[in-house]
Coordinates of C-alpha atoms in Angstrom, one line a residue:
V1 CA 0.0 0.0 0.0
T2 CA 1.2 3.5 -0.7
R3 CA 0.2 6.4 1.6
Y4 CA 0.0 9.9 0.2
R5 CA 0.2 13.1 2.1
L6 CA -0.5 16.5 0.6
T7 CA 1.7 19.4 1.7
G8 CA 1.6 23.0 0.7
Q9 CA 4.7 24.9 -0.2
G10 CA 5.4 28.5 0.7
T11 CA 3.4 30.9 2.8
F12 CA 0.7 33.6 2.3
E13 CA 1.9 36.5 0.1
K14 CA 0.9 40.1 0.4
V15 CA -2.0 41.0 -1.9
G16 CA -1.3 43.8 -4.3
P17 CA -3.5 46.7 -5.3
D18 CA -5.1 44.6 -8.0
G19 CA -6.5 42.2 -5.4
E20 CA -5.1 39.2 -7.2
L21 CA -4.2 36.1 -5.0
K22 CA -1.2 34.1 -6.0
H23 CA -1.6 30.4 -6.6
A24 CA -0.1 28.1 -4.0
Q25 CA 1.7 24.9 -5.0
V26 CA 0.6 21.6 -3.4
T27 CA 2.9 18.7 -3.5
E28 CA 2.5 15.1 -2.4
E29 CA 4.8 12.9 -0.4
S30 CA 4.4 9.1 -0.5
F31 CA 5.2 6.4 2.0
T32 CA 4.9 2.7 1.3
N33 CA 4.0 -0.1 3.6
Q34 CA 3.7 -3.9 3.2
I35 CA 1.0 -5.9 5.0
D36 CA 1.8 -9.5 6.0
T37 CA -0.2 -12.2 7.8
Y38 CA 1.0 -13.3 11.3
G39 CA -0.6 -16.1 13.2
K40 CA -0.4 -19.1 15.6
I41 CA -2.4 -22.2 16.3
I42 CA -3.1 -23.9 19.7
A43 CA -4.5 -27.5 20.1
L44 CA -6.0 -29.3 23.0
T45 CA -6.4 -33.1 23.1
R46 CA -9.5 -34.7 24.3
Q47 CA -7.7 -35.8 27.5
M48 CA -6.6 -32.3 28.2
M49 CA -10.1 -31.0 27.7
I50 CA -11.6 -33.6 30.1
N51 CA -9.0 -32.9 32.7
D52 CA -9.2 -29.2 32.2
D53 CA -9.1 -27.4 35.5
L54 CA -7.2 -24.3 34.3
G55 CA -10.0 -22.8 32.3
A56 CA -8.2 -23.4 29.0
F57 CA -11.2 -22.7 27.0
L58 CA -11.3 -19.2 28.3
Q59 CA -7.6 -18.7 28.3
I60 CA -6.8 -19.7 24.8
P61 CA -8.5 -16.8 23.0
R62 CA -6.9 -14.4 25.4
I63 CA -3.5 -16.0 24.8
L64 CA -3.9 -15.7 21.1
G65 CA -5.1 -12.1 21.4
R66 CA -2.1 -11.2 23.6
Q67 CA 0.3 -12.8 21.2
S68 CA -1.1 -10.8 18.3
A69 CA -0.6 -7.5 20.3
L70 CA 3.0 -8.6 21.2
A71 CA 3.6 -9.3 17.5
V72 CA 2.7 -5.7 16.6
E73 CA 4.8 -4.3 19.4
S74 CA 7.8 -6.4 18.4
A75 CA 7.4 -5.5 14.7
V76 CA 7.3 -1.8 15.5
F77 CA 10.4 -1.7 17.7
T78 CA 12.4 -4.2 15.6
L79 CA 11.9 -1.8 12.7
L80 CA 12.6 1.3 14.7
L81 CA 15.9 -0.1 16.2
S82 CA 17.1 -1.3 12.8
N83 CA 17.2 2.3 11.6
P84 CA 16.3 1.4 8.0
G85 CA 17.8 3.7 5.3
S86 CA 19.6 5.7 8.0
F87 CA 16.3 7.1 9.1
F88 CA 18.1 8.6 12.1
S89 CA 21.2 10.3 10.8
A90 CA 23.1 13.6 10.9
G91 CA 22.0 14.2 7.3
N92 CA 18.4 14.1 8.4
K93 CA 19.2 16.3 11.3
N94 CA 17.4 14.1 13.8
L95 CA 20.2 12.4 15.6
L96 CA 22.1 13.4 18.8
T97 CA 25.3 11.6 19.7
G98 CA 28.2 12.0 22.2
A99 CA 28.5 12.3 25.9
G100 CA 26.0 15.2 26.0
S101 CA 23.2 13.1 24.5
A102 CA 22.3 11.3 27.8
L103 CA 18.8 12.1 29.0
Q104 CA 18.9 15.4 30.8
I105 CA 17.7 18.9 30.5
S106 CA 20.5 20.0 28.1
S107 CA 20.0 17.1 25.7
L108 CA 16.2 17.6 25.7
T109 CA 16.9 21.2 24.8
S110 CA 19.1 20.1 21.9
A111 CA 16.5 17.5 20.7
E112 CA 13.7 20.1 20.8
Q113 CA 15.8 22.5 18.7
L114 CA 16.3 19.8 16.1
F115 CA 12.5 19.5 15.9
A116 CA 12.2 23.3 15.6
D117 CA 14.8 23.6 12.9
Q118 CA 13.3 21.0 10.5
V119 CA 12.4 22.5 7.1
D120 CA 10.3 21.6 4.1
K121 CA 11.5 21.1 0.5
D122 CA 11.8 24.9 0.1
G123 CA 14.0 25.1 3.2
K124 CA 11.3 26.9 5.2
P125 CA 10.6 25.9 8.9
I126 CA 7.7 23.5 9.3
L127 CA 7.1 24.4 12.9
L128 CA 6.7 20.8 14.1
N129 CA 6.6 20.1 17.8
A130 CA 7.4 16.9 19.8
A131 CA 4.6 15.3 21.8
I132 CA 6.1 12.0 23.1
L133 CA 9.2 11.2 25.0
L134 CA 9.9 7.5 24.3
V135 CA 12.4 5.9 26.6
P136 CA 13.7 2.4 27.6
T137 CA 12.5 1.2 31.0
A138 CA 16.0 1.9 32.4
L139 CA 15.2 5.6 31.9
K140 CA 11.5 5.5 32.9
V141 CA 11.9 7.2 36.3
T142 CA 14.3 9.8 34.9
A143 CA 11.9 10.6 32.1
Q144 CA 9.0 10.9 34.6
Q145 CA 11.0 13.2 36.9
L146 CA 12.0 15.4 34.0
M147 CA 8.4 15.7 32.9
T148 CA 7.0 16.4 36.4
E149 CA 9.7 18.1 38.5
T150 CA 9.8 21.9 38.1
R151 CA 12.9 22.4 40.2
V152 CA 16.3 20.8 39.7
N153 CA 19.5 20.6 41.7
E154 CA 22.8 21.1 39.9
T155 CA 26.3 21.0 41.3
T156 CA 28.4 23.3 39.1
P157 CA 30.9 26.1 39.6
T158 CA 28.9 28.2 37.2
A159 CA 25.6 29.7 38.3
K160 CA 22.6 28.2 36.4
P161 CA 18.8 28.6 36.8
A162 CA 17.3 26.0 39.2
N163 CA 14.1 25.5 37.2
N164 CA 13.2 22.7 34.7
P165 CA 12.1 24.3 31.5
H166 CA 10.8 21.0 30.0
A167 CA 8.4 20.0 32.9
G168 CA 5.1 18.8 31.4
K169 CA 6.1 19.3 27.8
W170 CA 5.9 15.8 26.5
E171 CA 4.2 12.5 27.5
P172 CA 6.8 10.0 28.8
V173 CA 6.3 6.6 27.3
P174 CA 8.6 3.7 28.5
S175 CA 9.1 0.5 26.5
P176 CA 11.1 -2.6 27.4
Y177 CA 11.6 -3.3 23.7
L178 CA 14.1 -0.4 23.6
N179 CA 16.4 -2.1 26.1
A180 CA 19.0 -4.6 24.8
Q181 CA 16.7 -7.7 25.1
G182 CA 17.3 -9.7 22.0
I183 CA 16.4 -7.1 19.4
P184 CA 19.4 -5.8 17.4
G185 CA 20.1 -2.1 18.1
G186 CA 18.5 -2.2 21.5
S187 CA 20.0 0.2 24.1
A188 CA 19.3 1.1 27.7
T189 CA 20.5 4.7 27.1
A190 CA 19.0 5.7 23.8
W191 CA 15.8 7.8 23.8
Y192 CA 13.5 9.5 21.3
L193 CA 11.3 12.5 20.9
L194 CA 8.3 11.9 18.6
A195 CA 5.7 14.2 17.1
D196 CA 2.0 13.6 17.5
P197 CA 1.2 10.9 14.8
N198 CA -2.1 12.7 14.1
D199 CA 0.0 15.6 12.9
V200 CA 3.0 14.0 11.3
A201 CA 3.9 10.3 11.9
A202 CA 7.4 8.9 12.1
M203 CA 6.0 5.4 11.8
E204 CA 2.8 3.8 10.5
I205 CA 1.0 0.6 11.2
A206 CA -1.2 -0.5 8.3
Y207 CA -4.1 -3.0 8.8
L208 CA -5.8 -5.0 6.1
R209 CA -9.2 -3.4 5.4
G210 CA -8.9 -1.4 8.6
Q211 CA -9.2 -4.6 10.8
R212 CA -7.3 -3.6 14.0
S213 CA -7.8 -6.8 15.9
P214 CA -6.9 -10.4 15.2
V215 CA -9.3 -13.1 13.9
I216 CA -9.6 -16.0 16.3
E217 CA -11.4 -19.2 15.3
S218 CA -11.9 -22.6 16.8
G219 CA -12.6 -26.0 15.3
E220 CA -12.1 -29.7 15.7
T221 CA -8.8 -31.4 15.0
D222 CA -8.2 -33.8 12.2
F223 CA -10.4 -36.8 12.0
D224 CA -7.7 -39.1 13.4
T225 CA -7.1 -36.9 16.5
L226 CA -9.4 -36.3 19.4
G227 CA -9.5 -32.7 20.4
M228 CA -9.9 -29.1 19.3
K229 CA -7.8 -26.4 17.8
W230 CA -7.8 -22.6 18.1
R231 CA -6.1 -20.4 15.6
G232 CA -5.5 -16.7 15.4
Y233 CA -4.2 -14.6 12.6
F234 CA -3.6 -10.9 12.1
D235 CA -2.9 -8.9 8.9
F236 CA -0.7 -5.8 9.5
G237 CA 2.4 -4.0 8.3
V238 CA 4.8 -1.5 9.9
A239 CA 6.9 1.1 8.0
M240 CA 8.9 4.2 8.7
Q241 CA 7.4 7.5 7.4
D242 CA 8.6 11.1 8.0
Y243 CA 12.1 11.5 9.5
R244 CA 11.2 15.0 10.5
A245 CA 8.7 13.6 13.1
A246 CA 11.3 12.0 15.2
V247 CA 14.6 12.7 17.0
K248 CA 16.9 10.0 18.4
S249 CA 19.5 10.6 21.1
V250 CA 22.0 7.7 21.6
G251 CA 22.4 8.7 25.3
A252 CA 26.1 7.6 25.4

């Protein structure tokens, strides 16, 4: 599937004495996504069903539903951490590196400036703001403190303001997938600022015909086997979209 987004170039121009309005140019940007089918099947033998004292009949649909949700989460963060096409890069002006990139007031200030300095194809500011502070669980408390505490303590020979200018600016969202837990590229120090996806999305999840939940079905096993089976399948795809809607800080 190809997603198109219309964008307008330029700004309003002063109307001359003749009252004529200049024509604006509208361009389109396209982003592609590929939907695949994900699924699992669970079987219970007749003996397991007779001896069932764990409520398996109720648990199996929940298990399949949970596995489908985990599949989406895993796909999103696996793609994000793989940094396809150098999505986060110095060339895209959405990457912070070095010792100063650790999650703190100064690095948040730098990341916010990267958002503010993003431009359109004409080189004009797009005035895009961050809305989400995405962090690994190792930085959950730090992120929550930075988003709630209005006063800070700093030990430095140089006098600095003792207030937190970023308190309440962004929604802190922690995720264990960002930690180094079996997904290549995972890090316990890297963090992200993301725009509101309803404004400009850094990533997109596409669903087949808009179906946002898995299909779960049950039926009998093959004729030569006594028991039942439950299957679940889900059609979705994940893709990167606009690099201007995200900033990554490696937090080294």
